[in-house]
PDB file of C-alpha atoms in Angstrom:
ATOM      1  CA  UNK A   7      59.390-114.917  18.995  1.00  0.00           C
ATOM      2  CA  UNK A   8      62.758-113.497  18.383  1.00  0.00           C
ATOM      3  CA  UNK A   9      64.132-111.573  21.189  1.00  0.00           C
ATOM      4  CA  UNK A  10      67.755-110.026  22.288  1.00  0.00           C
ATOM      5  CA  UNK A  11      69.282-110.445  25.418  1.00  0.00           C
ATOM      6  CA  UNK A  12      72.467-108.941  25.937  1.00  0.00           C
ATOM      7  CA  UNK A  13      74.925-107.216  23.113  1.00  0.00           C
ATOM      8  CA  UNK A  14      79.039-108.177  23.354  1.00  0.00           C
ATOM      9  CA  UNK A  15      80.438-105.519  23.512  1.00  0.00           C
ATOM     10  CA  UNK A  16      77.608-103.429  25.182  1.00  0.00           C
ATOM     11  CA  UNK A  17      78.747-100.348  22.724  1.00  0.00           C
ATOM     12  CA  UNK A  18      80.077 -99.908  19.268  1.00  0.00           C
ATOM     13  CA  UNK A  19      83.023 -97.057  18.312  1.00  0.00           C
ATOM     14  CA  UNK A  20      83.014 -94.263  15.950  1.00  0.00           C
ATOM     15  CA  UNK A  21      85.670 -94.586  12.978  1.00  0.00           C
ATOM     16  CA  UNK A  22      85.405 -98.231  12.357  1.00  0.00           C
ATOM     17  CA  UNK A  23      84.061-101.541  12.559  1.00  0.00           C
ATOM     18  CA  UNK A  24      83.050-103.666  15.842  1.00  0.00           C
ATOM     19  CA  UNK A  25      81.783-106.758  15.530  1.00  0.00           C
ATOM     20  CA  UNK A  26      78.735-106.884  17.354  1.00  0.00           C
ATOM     21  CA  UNK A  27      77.769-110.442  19.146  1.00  0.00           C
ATOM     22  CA  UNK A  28      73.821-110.430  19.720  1.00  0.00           C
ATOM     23  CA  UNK A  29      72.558-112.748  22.401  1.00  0.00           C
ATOM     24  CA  UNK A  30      68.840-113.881  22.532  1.00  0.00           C
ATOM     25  CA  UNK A  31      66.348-116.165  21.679  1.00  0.00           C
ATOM     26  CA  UNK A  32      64.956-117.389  17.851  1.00  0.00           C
ATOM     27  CA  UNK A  33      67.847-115.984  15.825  1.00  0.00           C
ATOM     28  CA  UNK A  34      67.715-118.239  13.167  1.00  0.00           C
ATOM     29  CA  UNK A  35      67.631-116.723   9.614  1.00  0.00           C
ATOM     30  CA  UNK A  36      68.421-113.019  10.757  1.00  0.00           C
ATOM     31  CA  UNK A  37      68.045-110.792   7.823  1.00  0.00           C
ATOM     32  CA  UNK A  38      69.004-107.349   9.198  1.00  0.00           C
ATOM     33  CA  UNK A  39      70.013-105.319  11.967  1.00  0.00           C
ATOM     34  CA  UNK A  40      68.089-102.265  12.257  1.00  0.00           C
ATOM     35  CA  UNK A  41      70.411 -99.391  14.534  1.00  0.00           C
ATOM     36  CA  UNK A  42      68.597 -96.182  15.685  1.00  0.00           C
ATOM     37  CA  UNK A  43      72.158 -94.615  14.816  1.00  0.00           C
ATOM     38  CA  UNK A  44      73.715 -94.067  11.190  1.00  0.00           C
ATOM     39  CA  UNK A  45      75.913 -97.405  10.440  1.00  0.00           C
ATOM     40  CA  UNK A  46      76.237-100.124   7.711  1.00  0.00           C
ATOM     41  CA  UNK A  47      75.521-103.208   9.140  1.00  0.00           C
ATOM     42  CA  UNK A  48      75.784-106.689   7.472  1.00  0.00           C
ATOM     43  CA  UNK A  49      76.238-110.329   8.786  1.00  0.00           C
ATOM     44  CA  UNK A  50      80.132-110.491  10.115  1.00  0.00           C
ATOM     45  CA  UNK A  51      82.107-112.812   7.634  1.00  0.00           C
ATOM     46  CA  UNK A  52      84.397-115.313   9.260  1.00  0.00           C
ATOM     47  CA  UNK A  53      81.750-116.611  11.907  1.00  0.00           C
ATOM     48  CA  UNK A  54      81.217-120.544  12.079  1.00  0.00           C
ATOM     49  CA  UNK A  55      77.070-120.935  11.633  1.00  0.00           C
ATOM     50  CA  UNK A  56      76.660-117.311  11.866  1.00  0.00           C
ATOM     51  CA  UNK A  57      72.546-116.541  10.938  1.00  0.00           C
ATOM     52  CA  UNK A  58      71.807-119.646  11.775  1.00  0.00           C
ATOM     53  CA  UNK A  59      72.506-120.111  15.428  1.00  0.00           C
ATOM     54  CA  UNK A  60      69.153-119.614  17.587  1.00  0.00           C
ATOM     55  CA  UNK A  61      71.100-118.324  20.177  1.00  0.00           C
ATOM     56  CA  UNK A  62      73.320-115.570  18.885  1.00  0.00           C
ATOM     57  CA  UNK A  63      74.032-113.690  15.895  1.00  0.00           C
ATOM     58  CA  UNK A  64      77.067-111.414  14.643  1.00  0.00           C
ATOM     59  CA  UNK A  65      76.929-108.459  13.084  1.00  0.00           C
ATOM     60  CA  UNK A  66      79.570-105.920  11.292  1.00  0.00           C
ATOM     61  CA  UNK A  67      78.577-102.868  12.195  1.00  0.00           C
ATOM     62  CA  UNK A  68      80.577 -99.969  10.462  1.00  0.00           C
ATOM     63  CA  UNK A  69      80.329 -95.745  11.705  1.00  0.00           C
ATOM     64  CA  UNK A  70      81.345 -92.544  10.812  1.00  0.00           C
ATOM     65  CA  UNK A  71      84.144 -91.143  12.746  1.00  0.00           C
ATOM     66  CA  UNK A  72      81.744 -87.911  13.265  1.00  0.00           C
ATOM     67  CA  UNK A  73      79.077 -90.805  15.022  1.00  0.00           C
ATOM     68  CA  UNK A  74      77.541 -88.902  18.457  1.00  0.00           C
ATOM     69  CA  UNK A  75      78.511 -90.849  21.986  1.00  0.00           C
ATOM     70  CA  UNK A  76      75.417 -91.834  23.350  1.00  0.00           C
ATOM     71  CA  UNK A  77      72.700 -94.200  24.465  1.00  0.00           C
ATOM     72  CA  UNK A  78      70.822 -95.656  20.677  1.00  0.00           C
ATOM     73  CA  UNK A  79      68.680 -98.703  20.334  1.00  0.00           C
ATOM     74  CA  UNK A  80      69.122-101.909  17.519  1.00  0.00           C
ATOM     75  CA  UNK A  81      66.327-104.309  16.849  1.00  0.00           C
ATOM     76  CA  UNK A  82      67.399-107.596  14.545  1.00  0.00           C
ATOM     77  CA  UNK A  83      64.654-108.712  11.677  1.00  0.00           C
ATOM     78  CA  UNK A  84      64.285-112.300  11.424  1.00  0.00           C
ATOM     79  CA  UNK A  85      61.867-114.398   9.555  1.00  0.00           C
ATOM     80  CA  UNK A  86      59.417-115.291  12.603  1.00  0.00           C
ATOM     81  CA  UNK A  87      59.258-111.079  13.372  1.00  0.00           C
ATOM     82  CA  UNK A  88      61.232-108.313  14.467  1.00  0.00           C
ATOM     83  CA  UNK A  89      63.067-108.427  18.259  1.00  0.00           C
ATOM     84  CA  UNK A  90      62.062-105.691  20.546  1.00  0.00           C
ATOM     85  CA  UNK A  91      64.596-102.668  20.852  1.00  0.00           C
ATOM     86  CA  UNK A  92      67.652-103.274  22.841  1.00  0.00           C
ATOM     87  CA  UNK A  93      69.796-100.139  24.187  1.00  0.00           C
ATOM     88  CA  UNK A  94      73.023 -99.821  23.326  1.00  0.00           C
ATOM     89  CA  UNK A  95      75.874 -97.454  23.280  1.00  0.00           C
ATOM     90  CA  UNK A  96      77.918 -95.525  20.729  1.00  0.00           C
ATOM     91  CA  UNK A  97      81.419 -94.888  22.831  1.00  0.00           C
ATOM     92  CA  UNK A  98      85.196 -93.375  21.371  1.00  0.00           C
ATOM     93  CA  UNK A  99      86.484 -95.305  24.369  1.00  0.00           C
ATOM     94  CA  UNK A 100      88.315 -98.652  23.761  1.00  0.00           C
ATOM     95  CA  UNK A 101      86.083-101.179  25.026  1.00  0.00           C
ATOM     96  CA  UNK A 102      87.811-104.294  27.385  1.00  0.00           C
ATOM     97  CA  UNK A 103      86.059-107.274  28.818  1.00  0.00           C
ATOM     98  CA  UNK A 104      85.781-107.921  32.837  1.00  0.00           C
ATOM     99  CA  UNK A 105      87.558-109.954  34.292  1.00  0.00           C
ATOM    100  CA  UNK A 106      86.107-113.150  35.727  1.00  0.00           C
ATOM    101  CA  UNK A 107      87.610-112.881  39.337  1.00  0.00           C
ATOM    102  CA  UNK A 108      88.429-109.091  39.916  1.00  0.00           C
ATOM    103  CA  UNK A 109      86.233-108.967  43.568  1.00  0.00           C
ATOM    104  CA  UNK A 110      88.726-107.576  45.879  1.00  0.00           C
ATOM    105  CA  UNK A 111      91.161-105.022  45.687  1.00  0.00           C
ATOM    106  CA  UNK A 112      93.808-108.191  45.572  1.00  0.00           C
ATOM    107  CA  UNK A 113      92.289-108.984  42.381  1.00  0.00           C
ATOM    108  CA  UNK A 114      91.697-106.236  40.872  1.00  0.00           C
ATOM    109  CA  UNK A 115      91.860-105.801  37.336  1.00  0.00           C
ATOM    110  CA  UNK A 116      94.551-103.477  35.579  1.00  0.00           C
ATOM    111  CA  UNK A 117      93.098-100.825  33.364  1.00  0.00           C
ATOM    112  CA  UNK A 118      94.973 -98.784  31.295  1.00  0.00           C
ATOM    113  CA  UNK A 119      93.285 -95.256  30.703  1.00  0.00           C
ATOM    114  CA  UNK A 120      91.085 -94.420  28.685  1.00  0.00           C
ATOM    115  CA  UNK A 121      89.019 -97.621  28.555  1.00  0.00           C
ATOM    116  CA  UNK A 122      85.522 -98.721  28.968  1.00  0.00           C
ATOM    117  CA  UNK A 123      84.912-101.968  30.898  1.00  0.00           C
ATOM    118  CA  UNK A 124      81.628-104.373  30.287  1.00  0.00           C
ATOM    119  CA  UNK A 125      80.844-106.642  33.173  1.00  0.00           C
ATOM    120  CA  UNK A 126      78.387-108.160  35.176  1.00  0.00           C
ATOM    121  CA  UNK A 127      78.035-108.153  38.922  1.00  0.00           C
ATOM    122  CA  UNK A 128      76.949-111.629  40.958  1.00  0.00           C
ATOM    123  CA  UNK A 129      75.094-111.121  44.085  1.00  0.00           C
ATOM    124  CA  UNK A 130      76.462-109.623  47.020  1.00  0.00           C
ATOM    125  CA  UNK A 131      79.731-109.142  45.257  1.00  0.00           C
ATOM    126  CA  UNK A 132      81.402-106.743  43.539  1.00  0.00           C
ATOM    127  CA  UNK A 133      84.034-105.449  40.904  1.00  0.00           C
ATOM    128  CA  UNK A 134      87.178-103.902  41.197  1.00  0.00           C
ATOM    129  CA  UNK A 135      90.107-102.138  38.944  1.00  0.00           C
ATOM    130  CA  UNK A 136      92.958-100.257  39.626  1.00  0.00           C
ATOM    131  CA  UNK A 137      94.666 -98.049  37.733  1.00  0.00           C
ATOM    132  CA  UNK A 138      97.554 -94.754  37.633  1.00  0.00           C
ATOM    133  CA  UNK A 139      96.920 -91.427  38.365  1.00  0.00           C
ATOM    134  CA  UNK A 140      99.326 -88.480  37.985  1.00  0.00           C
ATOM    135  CA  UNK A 141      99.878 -85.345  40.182  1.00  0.00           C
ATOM    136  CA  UNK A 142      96.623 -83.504  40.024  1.00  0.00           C
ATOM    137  CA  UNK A 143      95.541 -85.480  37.043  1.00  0.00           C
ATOM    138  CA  UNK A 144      91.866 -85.164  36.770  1.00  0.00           C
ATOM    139  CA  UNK A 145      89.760 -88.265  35.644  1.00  0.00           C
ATOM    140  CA  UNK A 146      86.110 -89.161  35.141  1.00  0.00           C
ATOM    141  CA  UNK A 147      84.222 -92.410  35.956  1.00  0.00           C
ATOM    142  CA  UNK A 148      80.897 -93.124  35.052  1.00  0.00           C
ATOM    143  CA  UNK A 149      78.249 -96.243  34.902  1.00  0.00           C
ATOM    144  CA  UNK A 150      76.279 -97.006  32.274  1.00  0.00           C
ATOM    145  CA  UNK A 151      73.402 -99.538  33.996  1.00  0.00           C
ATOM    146  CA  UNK A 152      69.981 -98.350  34.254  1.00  0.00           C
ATOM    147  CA  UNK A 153      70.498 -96.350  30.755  1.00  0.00           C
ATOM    148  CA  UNK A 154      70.890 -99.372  29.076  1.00  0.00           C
ATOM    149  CA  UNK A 155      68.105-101.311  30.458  1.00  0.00           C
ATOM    150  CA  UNK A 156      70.091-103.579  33.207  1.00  0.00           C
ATOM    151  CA  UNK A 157      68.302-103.582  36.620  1.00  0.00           C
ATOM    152  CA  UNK A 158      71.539-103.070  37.983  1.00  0.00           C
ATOM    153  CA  UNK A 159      71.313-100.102  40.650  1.00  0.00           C
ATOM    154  CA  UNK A 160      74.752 -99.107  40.182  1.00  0.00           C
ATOM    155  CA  UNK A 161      77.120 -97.349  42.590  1.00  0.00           C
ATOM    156  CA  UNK A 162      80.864 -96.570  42.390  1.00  0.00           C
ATOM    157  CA  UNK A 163      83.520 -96.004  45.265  1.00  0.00           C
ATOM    158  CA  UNK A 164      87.096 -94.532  44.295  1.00  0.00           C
ATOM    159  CA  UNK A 165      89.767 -95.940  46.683  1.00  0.00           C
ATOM    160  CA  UNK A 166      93.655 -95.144  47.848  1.00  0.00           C
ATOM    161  CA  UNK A 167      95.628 -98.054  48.024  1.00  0.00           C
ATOM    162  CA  UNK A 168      94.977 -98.775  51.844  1.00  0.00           C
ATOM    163  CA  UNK A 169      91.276 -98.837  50.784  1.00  0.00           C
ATOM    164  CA  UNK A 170      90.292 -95.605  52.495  1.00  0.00           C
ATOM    165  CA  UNK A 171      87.469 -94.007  50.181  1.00  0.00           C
ATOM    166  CA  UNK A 172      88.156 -90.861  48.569  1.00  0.00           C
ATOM    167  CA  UNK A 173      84.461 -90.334  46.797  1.00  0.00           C
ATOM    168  CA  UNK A 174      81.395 -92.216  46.108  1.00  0.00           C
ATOM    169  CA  UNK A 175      78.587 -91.780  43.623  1.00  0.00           C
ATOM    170  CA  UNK A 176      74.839 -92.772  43.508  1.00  0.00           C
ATOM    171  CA  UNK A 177      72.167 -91.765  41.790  1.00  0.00           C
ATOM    172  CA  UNK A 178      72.877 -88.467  39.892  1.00  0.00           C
ATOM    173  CA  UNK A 179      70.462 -86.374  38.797  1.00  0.00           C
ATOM    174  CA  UNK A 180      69.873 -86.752  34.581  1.00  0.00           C
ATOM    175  CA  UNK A 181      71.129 -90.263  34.377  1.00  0.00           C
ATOM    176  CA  UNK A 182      68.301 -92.459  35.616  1.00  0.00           C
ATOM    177  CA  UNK A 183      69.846 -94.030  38.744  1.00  0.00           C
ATOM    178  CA  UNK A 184      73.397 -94.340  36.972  1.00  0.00           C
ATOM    179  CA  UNK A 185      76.461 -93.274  39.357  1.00  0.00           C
ATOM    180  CA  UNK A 186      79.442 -90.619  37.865  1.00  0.00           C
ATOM    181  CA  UNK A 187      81.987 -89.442  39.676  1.00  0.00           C
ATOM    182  CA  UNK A 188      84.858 -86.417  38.090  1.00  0.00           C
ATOM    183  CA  UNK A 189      88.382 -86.854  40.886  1.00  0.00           C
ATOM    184  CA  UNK A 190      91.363 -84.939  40.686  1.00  0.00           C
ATOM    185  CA  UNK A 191      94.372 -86.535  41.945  1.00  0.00           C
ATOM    186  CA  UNK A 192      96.684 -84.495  44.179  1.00  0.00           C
ATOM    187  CA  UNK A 193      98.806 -87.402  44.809  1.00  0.00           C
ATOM    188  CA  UNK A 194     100.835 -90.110  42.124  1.00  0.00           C
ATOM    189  CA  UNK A 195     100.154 -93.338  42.352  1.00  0.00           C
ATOM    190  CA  UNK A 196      98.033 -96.191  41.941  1.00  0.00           C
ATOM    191  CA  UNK A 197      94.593 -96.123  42.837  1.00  0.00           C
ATOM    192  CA  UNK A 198      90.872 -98.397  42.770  1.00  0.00           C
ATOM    193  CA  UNK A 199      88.087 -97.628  41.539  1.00  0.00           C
ATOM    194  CA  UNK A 200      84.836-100.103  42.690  1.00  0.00           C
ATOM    195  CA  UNK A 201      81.348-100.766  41.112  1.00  0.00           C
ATOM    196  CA  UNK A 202      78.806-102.782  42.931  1.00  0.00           C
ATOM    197  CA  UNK A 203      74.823-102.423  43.299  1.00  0.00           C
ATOM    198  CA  UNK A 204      73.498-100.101  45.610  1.00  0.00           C
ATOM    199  CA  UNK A 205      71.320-103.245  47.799  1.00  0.00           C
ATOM    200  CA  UNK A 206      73.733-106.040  46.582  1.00  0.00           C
ATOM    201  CA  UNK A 207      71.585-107.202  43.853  1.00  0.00           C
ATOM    202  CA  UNK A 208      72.649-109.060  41.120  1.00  0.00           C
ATOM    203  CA  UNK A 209      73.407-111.639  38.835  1.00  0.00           C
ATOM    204  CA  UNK A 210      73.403-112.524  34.836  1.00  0.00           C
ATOM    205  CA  UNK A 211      71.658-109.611  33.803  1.00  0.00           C
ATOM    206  CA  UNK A 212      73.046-107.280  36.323  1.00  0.00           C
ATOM    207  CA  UNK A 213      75.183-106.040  33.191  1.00  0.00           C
ATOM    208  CA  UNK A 214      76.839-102.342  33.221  1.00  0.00           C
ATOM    209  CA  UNK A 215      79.734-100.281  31.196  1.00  0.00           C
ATOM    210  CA  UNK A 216      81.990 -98.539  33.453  1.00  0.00           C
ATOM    211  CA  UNK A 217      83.481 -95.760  31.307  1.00  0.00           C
ATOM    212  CA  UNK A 218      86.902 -94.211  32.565  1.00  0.00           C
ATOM    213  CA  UNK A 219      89.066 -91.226  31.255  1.00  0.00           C
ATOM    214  CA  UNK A 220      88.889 -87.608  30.038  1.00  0.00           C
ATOM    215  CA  UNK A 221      85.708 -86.695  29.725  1.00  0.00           C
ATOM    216  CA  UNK A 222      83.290 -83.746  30.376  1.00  0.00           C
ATOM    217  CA  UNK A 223      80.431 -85.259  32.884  1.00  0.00           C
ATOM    218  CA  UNK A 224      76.760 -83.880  31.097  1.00  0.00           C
ATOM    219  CA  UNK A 225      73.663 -84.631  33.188  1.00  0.00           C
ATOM    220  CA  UNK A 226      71.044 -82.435  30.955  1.00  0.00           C
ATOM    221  CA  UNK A 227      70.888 -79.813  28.653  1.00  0.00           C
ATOM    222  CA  UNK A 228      69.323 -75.866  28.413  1.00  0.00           C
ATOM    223  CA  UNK A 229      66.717 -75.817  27.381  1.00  0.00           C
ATOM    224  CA  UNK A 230      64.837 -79.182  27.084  1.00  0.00           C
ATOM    225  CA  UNK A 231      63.644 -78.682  23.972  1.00  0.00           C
ATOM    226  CA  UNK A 232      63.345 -76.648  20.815  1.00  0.00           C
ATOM    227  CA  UNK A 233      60.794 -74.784  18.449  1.00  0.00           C
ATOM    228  CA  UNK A 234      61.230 -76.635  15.511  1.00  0.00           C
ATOM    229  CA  UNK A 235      61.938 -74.311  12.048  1.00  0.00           C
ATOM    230  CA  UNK A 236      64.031 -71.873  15.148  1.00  0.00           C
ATOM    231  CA  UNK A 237      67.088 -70.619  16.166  1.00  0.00           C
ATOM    232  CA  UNK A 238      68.605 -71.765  20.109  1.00  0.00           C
ATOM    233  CA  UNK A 239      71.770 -71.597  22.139  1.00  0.00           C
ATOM    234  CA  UNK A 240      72.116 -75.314  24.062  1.00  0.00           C
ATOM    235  CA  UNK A 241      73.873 -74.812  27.594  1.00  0.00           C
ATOM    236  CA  UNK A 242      75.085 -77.818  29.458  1.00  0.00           C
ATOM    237  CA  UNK A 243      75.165 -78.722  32.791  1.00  0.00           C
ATOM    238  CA  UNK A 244      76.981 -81.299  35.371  1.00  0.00           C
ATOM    239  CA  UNK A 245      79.645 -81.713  37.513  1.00  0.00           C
ATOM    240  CA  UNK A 246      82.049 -81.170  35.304  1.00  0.00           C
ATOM    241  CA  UNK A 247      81.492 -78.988  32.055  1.00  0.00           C
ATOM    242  CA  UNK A 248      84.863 -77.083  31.632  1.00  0.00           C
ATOM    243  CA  UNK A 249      85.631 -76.058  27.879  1.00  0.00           C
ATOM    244  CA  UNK A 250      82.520 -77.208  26.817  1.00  0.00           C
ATOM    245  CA  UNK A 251      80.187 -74.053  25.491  1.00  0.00           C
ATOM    246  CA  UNK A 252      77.168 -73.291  24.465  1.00  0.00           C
ATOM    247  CA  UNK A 253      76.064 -74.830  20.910  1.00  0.00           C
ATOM    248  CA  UNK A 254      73.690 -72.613  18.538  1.00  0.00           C
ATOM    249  CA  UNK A 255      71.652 -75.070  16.428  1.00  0.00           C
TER     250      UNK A 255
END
């Protein structure tokens, strides 16, 4: 039975095309790709034995520049059945891969903000970037693990440059054991910021996106949920929800 693993990247951008690697099992003679979100999709030109490689697949996947940030699902149609749905995210931010050695703040990898990093984290190990911050420059940082399916029990430590921890995130409430933190920087300079599982788990499939920028930081809405056929003002909360107001649908 066909089945998908992993997605490379983990997320595909609104305003353009991303060409969407899709990892699994039985992929031979793939006939669509089927995206919970609004996008043309077809079979990526270009790609050596693409369709007929058991192992992967690439697709051209093509959105609207209006296309919602958020967590969607994609399922791929092949001629022995359809795969069961795989999460995946719709994200503005520029996507970059993980490095392969970035454990320690020696080798930590360079990110230039915005950016959105997709990794995977090995067993009692961890990953680490650095980056610049201005003068009381405010930035968020947020995992996306558990809300894509990865087992990954994701937490995040921001660091100076000596190491000494300025905040840590968790769990946070509304994001199903993912970690967020929102930092503003009274001090220039260069700075890390760490992701690693919570009990040192992981491996392969310990996959996460660690998102990093200007961005408001949502956990849930108000109300839950809507008479259909009605009129409702959406509030939002979080830990950071500045300039963001209520929306009347």
């Amino acid at each position: 039975m066909a089945s998908i693993s992993t997605t490379a990247p983990l997320a595909v951008k609104p305003g353009g095309s991303t060409n969407l690697v899709v990892k699994g099992g039985n992929l031979v003679g793939v006939s669509h790709l089927w995206t919970s979100f609004t996008a043309q999709t077809e079979l990526a030109p270009g790609v050596k034995d693409n369709g007929k490689n058991a192992a992967e697949c690439t697709w051209k996947v093509t959105l609207a520049a209006d296309a919602a940030v958020g967590v969607y699902a994609i399922r791929v149609a092949t001629p022995g059945g359809t795969t069961a749905l795989k999460l995946i995210a719709v994200d503005d931010l520029p996507s970059v891969v993980q490095a392969g050695d970035n454990t320690s703040r020696a080798k930590a990898q360079a990110l230039t903000l915005p950016a959105a990093v997709d990794g995977t984290i090995g067993a009692l190990s961890k990953r680490l970037f650095k980056f610049s911050a201005a003068k009381d420059q405010t930035i968020s940082f947020e995992v996306l693990a558990r809300r894509l399916g990865s087992p990954l029990d994701p937490m995040l430590r921001l660091l100076d440059m000596n190491g000494r921890e300025l905040a840590y995130s968790d769990d946070v409430p509304g994001l199903h054991g993912d970690s967020r933190l929102h930092y503003k920087f009274s001090v220039a300079g260069e700075y890390f910021v760490e992701v690693r599982d919570m009990t040192w788990q992981g491996g392969g499939g310990h996959f996460y996106r660690l998102r990093a920028g200007d961005f408001p930081c949502i956990s849930v809405p108000y109300p839950l949920g809507v008479k259909r056929g009605t009129t409702a003002t959406i509030s939002f909360a979080g830990s950071s929800t500045e300039g963001i107001s209520p929306v009347k649908l």
